[in-house]
């Protein structure tokens, strides 16, 4: 693919993303009503999870039931929660064979603004950061896979 074709493709993707964002605003307002688990919530307050593994001091639990809201309304998702110091530190969302990457990204753009973007080893990488959260979304065009990691900054290792 030539440089011009790559730039044109990037322009078309960004234009499509912005159009989808405008078209999806009413649906996103509805999805904001989801009862998400608050960041820093103690492990004992979370239901319907199953221990998976521990890595780097973080205990990971698979969610056994996902409420259909936000990204889960758009795509079939696998959700894993990570607890540090027995408090919710990270949420990992994985989507195989994503139907529409732009819709998933547009939900995050609506909530957190425009991301920093780059390409890394065949993945498109989007990053957002605010006072409380670091978010990284990786999408792979060739396999239609999406991985989203959200990290609660007050519990990050110093």
PDB file of C-alpha atoms in Angstrom:
ATOM      1  CA  UNK A   1       0.000   0.000   0.000  1.00  0.00           C
ATOM      2  CA  UNK A   2       1.413   3.409  -0.970  1.00  0.00           C
ATOM      3  CA  UNK A   3       1.770   6.294   1.438  1.00  0.00           C
ATOM      4  CA  UNK A   4      -1.088   8.143  -0.304  1.00  0.00           C
ATOM      5  CA  UNK A   5      -3.381   5.115   0.002  1.00  0.00           C
ATOM      6  CA  UNK A   6      -2.524   4.759   3.683  1.00  0.00           C
ATOM      7  CA  UNK A   7      -3.259   8.452   4.317  1.00  0.00           C
ATOM      8  CA  UNK A   8      -6.544   8.226   2.392  1.00  0.00           C
ATOM      9  CA  UNK A   9      -7.544   5.143   4.391  1.00  0.00           C
ATOM     10  CA  UNK A  10      -6.718   6.930   7.646  1.00  0.00           C
ATOM     11  CA  UNK A  11      -8.789   9.966   6.547  1.00  0.00           C
ATOM     12  CA  UNK A  12     -11.767   7.774   5.593  1.00  0.00           C
ATOM     13  CA  UNK A  13     -11.574   5.898   8.924  1.00  0.00           C
ATOM     14  CA  UNK A  14     -11.446   9.140  10.934  1.00  0.00           C
ATOM     15  CA  UNK A  15     -14.328  10.656   8.923  1.00  0.00           C
ATOM     16  CA  UNK A  16     -16.396   7.509   9.433  1.00  0.00           C
ATOM     17  CA  UNK A  17     -15.578   7.556  13.152  1.00  0.00           C
ATOM     18  CA  UNK A  18     -16.775  11.155  13.490  1.00  0.00           C
ATOM     19  CA  UNK A  19     -20.000  10.447  11.555  1.00  0.00           C
ATOM     20  CA  UNK A  20     -20.704   7.382  13.696  1.00  0.00           C
ATOM     21  CA  UNK A  21     -20.068   9.417  16.813  1.00  0.00           C
ATOM     22  CA  UNK A  22     -22.651  12.020  15.781  1.00  0.00           C
ATOM     23  CA  UNK A  23     -25.183   9.365  14.764  1.00  0.00           C
ATOM     24  CA  UNK A  24     -24.683   7.364  17.969  1.00  0.00           C
ATOM     25  CA  UNK A  25     -25.071  10.176  20.517  1.00  0.00           C
ATOM     26  CA  UNK A  26     -28.662   9.252  21.546  1.00  0.00           C
ATOM     27  CA  UNK A  27     -27.732   5.577  22.038  1.00  0.00           C
ATOM     28  CA  UNK A  28     -24.645   6.544  24.023  1.00  0.00           C
ATOM     29  CA  UNK A  29     -26.707   8.742  26.351  1.00  0.00           C
ATOM     30  CA  UNK A  30     -28.848   5.689  27.113  1.00  0.00           C
ATOM     31  CA  UNK A  31     -25.774   3.515  27.738  1.00  0.00           C
ATOM     32  CA  UNK A  32     -24.440   6.021  30.277  1.00  0.00           C
ATOM     33  CA  UNK A  33     -27.155   4.726  32.647  1.00  0.00           C
ATOM     34  CA  UNK A  34     -25.285   1.417  33.097  1.00  0.00           C
ATOM     35  CA  UNK A  35     -24.594   0.375  36.664  1.00  0.00           C
ATOM     36  CA  UNK A  36     -20.855  -0.097  36.312  1.00  0.00           C
ATOM     37  CA  UNK A  37     -18.759  -1.188  39.277  1.00  0.00           C
ATOM     38  CA  UNK A  38     -17.090   1.926  40.719  1.00  0.00           C
ATOM     39  CA  UNK A  39     -13.292   2.107  40.522  1.00  0.00           C
ATOM     40  CA  UNK A  40     -11.645   1.190  43.798  1.00  0.00           C
ATOM     41  CA  UNK A  41     -14.686  -0.884  44.876  1.00  0.00           C
ATOM     42  CA  UNK A  42     -13.718  -3.689  47.288  1.00  0.00           C
ATOM     43  CA  UNK A  43     -13.629  -7.245  45.948  1.00  0.00           C
ATOM     44  CA  UNK A  44     -16.297  -8.310  48.436  1.00  0.00           C
ATOM     45  CA  UNK A  45     -18.824  -5.933  46.820  1.00  0.00           C
ATOM     46  CA  UNK A  46     -18.546  -7.528  43.360  1.00  0.00           C
ATOM     47  CA  UNK A  47     -20.806 -10.426  42.413  1.00  0.00           C
ATOM     48  CA  UNK A  48     -20.838 -12.956  39.582  1.00  0.00           C
ATOM     49  CA  UNK A  49     -17.077 -13.248  39.110  1.00  0.00           C
ATOM     50  CA  UNK A  50     -14.786 -16.276  39.127  1.00  0.00           C
ATOM     51  CA  UNK A  51     -11.107 -16.258  40.118  1.00  0.00           C
ATOM     52  CA  UNK A  52      -8.828 -16.668  37.098  1.00  0.00           C
ATOM     53  CA  UNK A  53      -5.197 -16.029  38.084  1.00  0.00           C
ATOM     54  CA  UNK A  54      -2.748 -13.706  39.827  1.00  0.00           C
ATOM     55  CA  UNK A  55      -0.013 -11.762  38.015  1.00  0.00           C
ATOM     56  CA  UNK A  56       2.229  -8.957  39.288  1.00  0.00           C
ATOM     57  CA  UNK A  57       0.256  -8.722  42.526  1.00  0.00           C
ATOM     58  CA  UNK A  58      -3.075  -8.303  40.736  1.00  0.00           C
ATOM     59  CA  UNK A  59      -5.818 -10.908  41.256  1.00  0.00           C
ATOM     60  CA  UNK A  60      -7.850 -11.382  38.062  1.00  0.00           C
ATOM     61  CA  UNK A  61     -11.471 -12.516  37.999  1.00  0.00           C
ATOM     62  CA  UNK A  62     -13.570 -13.402  34.961  1.00  0.00           C
ATOM     63  CA  UNK A  63     -17.019 -11.897  34.871  1.00  0.00           C
ATOM     64  CA  UNK A  64     -19.594 -14.663  34.617  1.00  0.00           C
ATOM     65  CA  UNK A  65     -22.470 -12.376  33.594  1.00  0.00           C
ATOM     66  CA  UNK A  66     -22.118  -9.130  31.636  1.00  0.00           C
ATOM     67  CA  UNK A  67     -24.961  -6.607  31.747  1.00  0.00           C
ATOM     68  CA  UNK A  68     -25.805  -5.581  28.183  1.00  0.00           C
ATOM     69  CA  UNK A  69     -24.829  -1.920  28.214  1.00  0.00           C
ATOM     70  CA  UNK A  70     -22.114   0.265  26.762  1.00  0.00           C
ATOM     71  CA  UNK A  71     -19.665  -1.773  24.671  1.00  0.00           C
ATOM     72  CA  UNK A  72     -21.423  -5.030  25.597  1.00  0.00           C
ATOM     73  CA  UNK A  73     -24.552  -3.793  23.788  1.00  0.00           C
ATOM     74  CA  UNK A  74     -22.537  -3.407  20.574  1.00  0.00           C
ATOM     75  CA  UNK A  75     -20.353  -6.502  20.733  1.00  0.00           C
ATOM     76  CA  UNK A  76     -20.095  -9.849  22.500  1.00  0.00           C
ATOM     77  CA  UNK A  77     -17.437  -9.252  25.120  1.00  0.00           C
ATOM     78  CA  UNK A  78     -15.302 -11.122  27.631  1.00  0.00           C
ATOM     79  CA  UNK A  79     -14.647  -9.044  30.729  1.00  0.00           C
ATOM     80  CA  UNK A  80     -11.962  -9.596  33.348  1.00  0.00           C
ATOM     81  CA  UNK A  81     -11.587  -7.502  36.497  1.00  0.00           C
ATOM     82  CA  UNK A  82      -8.234  -7.035  38.200  1.00  0.00           C
ATOM     83  CA  UNK A  83      -8.006  -6.239  41.898  1.00  0.00           C
ATOM     84  CA  UNK A  84      -5.011  -4.638  43.554  1.00  0.00           C
ATOM     85  CA  UNK A  85      -5.043  -4.327  47.346  1.00  0.00           C
ATOM     86  CA  UNK A  86      -8.499  -6.032  47.095  1.00  0.00           C
ATOM     87  CA  UNK A  87      -9.928  -3.012  45.226  1.00  0.00           C
ATOM     88  CA  UNK A  88     -10.976  -2.732  41.568  1.00  0.00           C
ATOM     89  CA  UNK A  89      -7.870  -1.595  39.700  1.00  0.00           C
ATOM     90  CA  UNK A  90      -8.354  -2.724  36.096  1.00  0.00           C
ATOM     91  CA  UNK A  91     -11.006  -3.875  33.669  1.00  0.00           C
ATOM     92  CA  UNK A  92      -9.950  -5.852  30.602  1.00  0.00           C
ATOM     93  CA  UNK A  93     -12.442  -6.263  27.739  1.00  0.00           C
ATOM     94  CA  UNK A  94     -11.736  -8.602  24.829  1.00  0.00           C
ATOM     95  CA  UNK A  95     -13.756  -8.857  21.635  1.00  0.00           C
ATOM     96  CA  UNK A  96     -13.057 -11.453  18.931  1.00  0.00           C
ATOM     97  CA  UNK A  97     -14.470 -10.877  15.457  1.00  0.00           C
ATOM     98  CA  UNK A  98     -15.590  -7.345  16.247  1.00  0.00           C
ATOM     99  CA  UNK A  99     -18.438  -6.195  14.052  1.00  0.00           C
ATOM    100  CA  UNK A 100     -17.623  -2.487  14.185  1.00  0.00           C
ATOM    101  CA  UNK A 101     -14.433  -1.125  15.717  1.00  0.00           C
ATOM    102  CA  UNK A 102     -15.577   2.444  14.997  1.00  0.00           C
ATOM    103  CA  UNK A 103     -18.637   2.075  17.250  1.00  0.00           C
ATOM    104  CA  UNK A 104     -16.509   0.795  20.117  1.00  0.00           C
ATOM    105  CA  UNK A 105     -13.985   3.620  19.684  1.00  0.00           C
ATOM    106  CA  UNK A 106     -16.788   6.191  19.385  1.00  0.00           C
ATOM    107  CA  UNK A 107     -18.186   5.174  22.791  1.00  0.00           C
ATOM    108  CA  UNK A 108     -14.786   5.854  24.329  1.00  0.00           C
ATOM    109  CA  UNK A 109     -14.341   9.120  22.372  1.00  0.00           C
ATOM    110  CA  UNK A 110     -17.694  10.355  23.682  1.00  0.00           C
ATOM    111  CA  UNK A 111     -16.687   9.617  27.268  1.00  0.00           C
ATOM    112  CA  UNK A 112     -12.960  10.515  27.220  1.00  0.00           C
ATOM    113  CA  UNK A 113     -12.331  12.720  24.141  1.00  0.00           C
ATOM    114  CA  UNK A 114     -10.024  12.137  21.202  1.00  0.00           C
ATOM    115  CA  UNK A 115      -7.264   9.569  21.809  1.00  0.00           C
ATOM    116  CA  UNK A 116      -3.588   9.507  21.004  1.00  0.00           C
ATOM    117  CA  UNK A 117      -3.129   6.932  18.230  1.00  0.00           C
ATOM    118  CA  UNK A 118      -0.310   4.874  16.748  1.00  0.00           C
ATOM    119  CA  UNK A 119       0.381   1.579  14.987  1.00  0.00           C
ATOM    120  CA  UNK A 120       2.276  -1.158  16.826  1.00  0.00           C
ATOM    121  CA  UNK A 121       3.054  -4.630  15.421  1.00  0.00           C
ATOM    122  CA  UNK A 122      -0.088  -4.850  13.275  1.00  0.00           C
ATOM    123  CA  UNK A 123      -2.362  -3.299  15.906  1.00  0.00           C
ATOM    124  CA  UNK A 124      -4.013   0.142  15.854  1.00  0.00           C
ATOM    125  CA  UNK A 125      -3.493   1.531  19.351  1.00  0.00           C
ATOM    126  CA  UNK A 126      -5.675   4.229  20.914  1.00  0.00           C
ATOM    127  CA  UNK A 127      -4.800   5.778  24.297  1.00  0.00           C
ATOM    128  CA  UNK A 128      -6.771   8.027  26.615  1.00  0.00           C
ATOM    129  CA  UNK A 129      -5.775   9.390  30.005  1.00  0.00           C
ATOM    130  CA  UNK A 130      -7.408  11.624  32.580  1.00  0.00           C
ATOM    131  CA  UNK A 131      -6.869  12.254  36.303  1.00  0.00           C
ATOM    132  CA  UNK A 132      -8.304   8.874  37.337  1.00  0.00           C
ATOM    133  CA  UNK A 133      -7.924   6.512  34.358  1.00  0.00           C
ATOM    134  CA  UNK A 134      -5.506   5.234  31.758  1.00  0.00           C
ATOM    135  CA  UNK A 135      -7.216   3.502  28.841  1.00  0.00           C
ATOM    136  CA  UNK A 136      -5.634   1.543  26.010  1.00  0.00           C
ATOM    137  CA  UNK A 137      -7.616   0.078  23.124  1.00  0.00           C
ATOM    138  CA  UNK A 138      -5.862  -2.155  20.594  1.00  0.00           C
ATOM    139  CA  UNK A 139      -7.614  -3.262  17.418  1.00  0.00           C
ATOM    140  CA  UNK A 140      -6.264  -5.586  14.771  1.00  0.00           C
ATOM    141  CA  UNK A 141      -7.851  -5.178  11.339  1.00  0.00           C
ATOM    142  CA  UNK A 142      -6.708  -8.551   9.979  1.00  0.00           C
ATOM    143  CA  UNK A 143      -8.386 -10.565  12.767  1.00  0.00           C
ATOM    144  CA  UNK A 144     -11.139  -8.124  13.860  1.00  0.00           C
ATOM    145  CA  UNK A 145      -9.918  -8.409  17.460  1.00  0.00           C
ATOM    146  CA  UNK A 146     -10.206  -5.658  20.051  1.00  0.00           C
ATOM    147  CA  UNK A 147      -8.582  -5.492  23.489  1.00  0.00           C
ATOM    148  CA  UNK A 148      -9.381  -2.700  25.925  1.00  0.00           C
ATOM    149  CA  UNK A 149      -7.551  -2.142  29.198  1.00  0.00           C
ATOM    150  CA  UNK A 150      -8.752   0.449  31.700  1.00  0.00           C
ATOM    151  CA  UNK A 151      -6.578   1.190  34.743  1.00  0.00           C
ATOM    152  CA  UNK A 152      -7.513   3.143  37.879  1.00  0.00           C
ATOM    153  CA  UNK A 153      -4.565   5.485  38.446  1.00  0.00           C
ATOM    154  CA  UNK A 154      -4.902   5.926  42.246  1.00  0.00           C
ATOM    155  CA  UNK A 155      -4.157   2.198  42.658  1.00  0.00           C
ATOM    156  CA  UNK A 156      -1.257   2.092  40.153  1.00  0.00           C
ATOM    157  CA  UNK A 157       2.096   0.973  41.544  1.00  0.00           C
ATOM    158  CA  UNK A 158       4.293   3.961  42.290  1.00  0.00           C
TER     159      UNK A 158
END
